[in-house]
Amino acid sequence: MDFPVGDIDVLVLAGDIDIGTKGITWLNSLGLQIPVIYILGNHEYYKGSYPRTLHKIKEYAKNSNIHVLESLLLTLLVICKNI
């Protein structure tokens, strides 16, 4: 699936993307160069357990532009440009 990013500065995914780590794998395959905020939904935990699945998802996202929000605060610096 192609994902148009054009003028997008940040991508927010608000849960139920895929089961377990499949959402992270998909996002990594897109090669996006923008910050991705991934908020997990209940579908991510299907066939898994809360703490174990969360840990696996965070490990898959480690050292990438994907930020898994779970009891975390993320601050992004926004620089406005005149168009």
PDB file of C-alpha atoms in Angstrom:
ATOM      1  CA  MET A   1       0.000   0.000   0.000  1.00  0.00           C
ATOM      2  CA  ASP A   2       1.371   3.424  -0.922  1.00  0.00           C
ATOM      3  CA  PHE A   3       1.157   6.067   1.747  1.00  0.00           C
ATOM      4  CA  PRO A   4       1.121   9.682   0.520  1.00  0.00           C
ATOM      5  CA  VAL A   5       3.277  11.822   2.788  1.00  0.00           C
ATOM      6  CA  GLY A   6       3.834  14.959   0.695  1.00  0.00           C
ATOM      7  CA  ASP A   7       3.521  17.858   3.129  1.00  0.00           C
ATOM      8  CA  ILE A   8       2.829  15.796   6.246  1.00  0.00           C
ATOM      9  CA  ASP A   9       5.003  16.771   9.218  1.00  0.00           C
ATOM     10  CA  VAL A  10       3.941  14.047  11.641  1.00  0.00           C
ATOM     11  CA  LEU A  11       1.786  10.926  11.418  1.00  0.00           C
ATOM     12  CA  VAL A  12      -0.478   9.930  14.320  1.00  0.00           C
ATOM     13  CA  LEU A  13      -1.910   6.419  14.366  1.00  0.00           C
ATOM     14  CA  ALA A  14      -4.597   6.090  17.012  1.00  0.00           C
ATOM     15  CA  GLY A  15      -4.799   2.364  17.602  1.00  0.00           C
ATOM     16  CA  ASP A  16      -6.144  -0.799  16.020  1.00  0.00           C
ATOM     17  CA  ILE A  17      -3.563  -0.774  13.210  1.00  0.00           C
ATOM     18  CA  ASP A  18      -2.682  -4.487  13.316  1.00  0.00           C
ATOM     19  CA  ILE A  19      -2.084  -7.382  15.682  1.00  0.00           C
ATOM     20  CA  GLY A  20       1.047  -7.326  17.838  1.00  0.00           C
ATOM     21  CA  THR A  21       4.186  -6.054  16.150  1.00  0.00           C
ATOM     22  CA  LYS A  22       2.744  -6.190  12.623  1.00  0.00           C
ATOM     23  CA  GLY A  23       1.883  -2.468  12.720  1.00  0.00           C
ATOM     24  CA  ILE A  24       5.502  -1.563  13.493  1.00  0.00           C
ATOM     25  CA  THR A  25       6.748  -3.889  10.756  1.00  0.00           C
ATOM     26  CA  TRP A  26       4.380  -2.241   8.271  1.00  0.00           C
ATOM     27  CA  LEU A  27       5.418   1.262   9.308  1.00  0.00           C
ATOM     28  CA  ASN A  28       9.117   0.391   9.005  1.00  0.00           C
ATOM     29  CA  SER A  29       8.514  -0.976   5.499  1.00  0.00           C
ATOM     30  CA  LEU A  30       7.145   2.419   4.416  1.00  0.00           C
ATOM     31  CA  GLY A  31      10.483   4.135   5.060  1.00  0.00           C
ATOM     32  CA  LEU A  32       8.851   7.321   6.341  1.00  0.00           C
ATOM     33  CA  GLN A  33      11.196  10.157   7.267  1.00  0.00           C
ATOM     34  CA  ILE A  34       8.723  11.915   9.577  1.00  0.00           C
ATOM     35  CA  PRO A  35       7.932  11.279  13.252  1.00  0.00           C
ATOM     36  CA  VAL A  36       5.253   8.634  13.738  1.00  0.00           C
ATOM     37  CA  ILE A  37       3.205   8.612  16.930  1.00  0.00           C
ATOM     38  CA  TYR A  38       1.701   5.181  17.492  1.00  0.00           C
ATOM     39  CA  ILE A  39      -1.027   4.924  20.140  1.00  0.00           C
ATOM     40  CA  LEU A  40      -1.945   1.294  20.719  1.00  0.00           C
ATOM     41  CA  GLY A  41      -5.533   0.070  20.625  1.00  0.00           C
ATOM     42  CA  ASN A  42      -7.048  -3.201  21.733  1.00  0.00           C
ATOM     43  CA  HIS A  43      -6.341  -4.927  18.395  1.00  0.00           C
ATOM     44  CA  GLU A  44      -2.593  -4.712  18.982  1.00  0.00           C
ATOM     45  CA  TYR A  45      -3.063  -6.944  22.033  1.00  0.00           C
ATOM     46  CA  TYR A  46      -5.084  -9.700  20.298  1.00  0.00           C
ATOM     47  CA  LYS A  47      -3.400 -13.095  20.791  1.00  0.00           C
ATOM     48  CA  GLY A  48      -1.106 -11.554  23.415  1.00  0.00           C
ATOM     49  CA  SER A  49      -0.953 -10.122  26.904  1.00  0.00           C
ATOM     50  CA  TYR A  50      -0.719  -6.490  27.958  1.00  0.00           C
ATOM     51  CA  PRO A  51       2.767  -6.162  29.400  1.00  0.00           C
ATOM     52  CA  ARG A  52       4.480  -8.701  27.136  1.00  0.00           C
ATOM     53  CA  THR A  53       2.968  -7.411  23.880  1.00  0.00           C
ATOM     54  CA  LEU A  54       3.659  -3.791  24.818  1.00  0.00           C
ATOM     55  CA  HIS A  55       7.313  -4.640  25.501  1.00  0.00           C
ATOM     56  CA  LYS A  56       7.649  -6.432  22.132  1.00  0.00           C
ATOM     57  CA  ILE A  57       6.057  -3.536  20.243  1.00  0.00           C
ATOM     58  CA  LYS A  58       8.357  -1.016  21.940  1.00  0.00           C
ATOM     59  CA  GLU A  59      11.382  -3.184  21.100  1.00  0.00           C
ATOM     60  CA  TYR A  60      10.371  -3.311  17.416  1.00  0.00           C
ATOM     61  CA  ALA A  61      10.053   0.489  17.390  1.00  0.00           C
ATOM     62  CA  LYS A  62      13.336   1.092  19.212  1.00  0.00           C
ATOM     63  CA  ASN A  63      15.887   3.256  17.357  1.00  0.00           C
ATOM     64  CA  SER A  64      13.335   4.365  14.772  1.00  0.00           C
ATOM     65  CA  ASN A  65      11.152   7.390  14.105  1.00  0.00           C
ATOM     66  CA  ILE A  66       8.163   5.503  15.591  1.00  0.00           C
ATOM     67  CA  HIS A  67       7.147   6.674  19.069  1.00  0.00           C
ATOM     68  CA  VAL A  68       4.893   4.223  20.914  1.00  0.00           C
ATOM     69  CA  LEU A  69       2.859   6.221  23.419  1.00  0.00           C
ATOM     70  CA  GLU A  70       1.909   4.291  26.513  1.00  0.00           C
ATOM     71  CA  SER A  71       1.985   6.288  29.740  1.00  0.00           C
ATOM     72  CA  LEU A  72       4.436   8.658  28.069  1.00  0.00           C
ATOM     73  CA  LEU A  73       4.578  12.284  27.073  1.00  0.00           C
ATOM     74  CA  LEU A  74       6.122  13.220  23.737  1.00  0.00           C
ATOM     75  CA  THR A  75       7.049  16.786  22.900  1.00  0.00           C
ATOM     76  CA  LEU A  76       7.698  17.680  19.270  1.00  0.00           C
ATOM     77  CA  LEU A  77       9.360  20.913  18.214  1.00  0.00           C
ATOM     78  CA  VAL A  78       7.282  22.571  15.527  1.00  0.00           C
ATOM     79  CA  ILE A  79       8.866  25.175  13.308  1.00  0.00           C
ATOM     80  CA  CYS A  80       6.356  27.201  11.315  1.00  0.00           C
ATOM     81  CA  LYS A  81       7.391  28.297   7.855  1.00  0.00           C
ATOM     82  CA  ASN A  82       5.838  31.100   5.832  1.00  0.00           C
ATOM     83  CA  ILE A  83       4.439  29.722   2.633  1.00  0.00           C
TER      84      ILE A  83
END
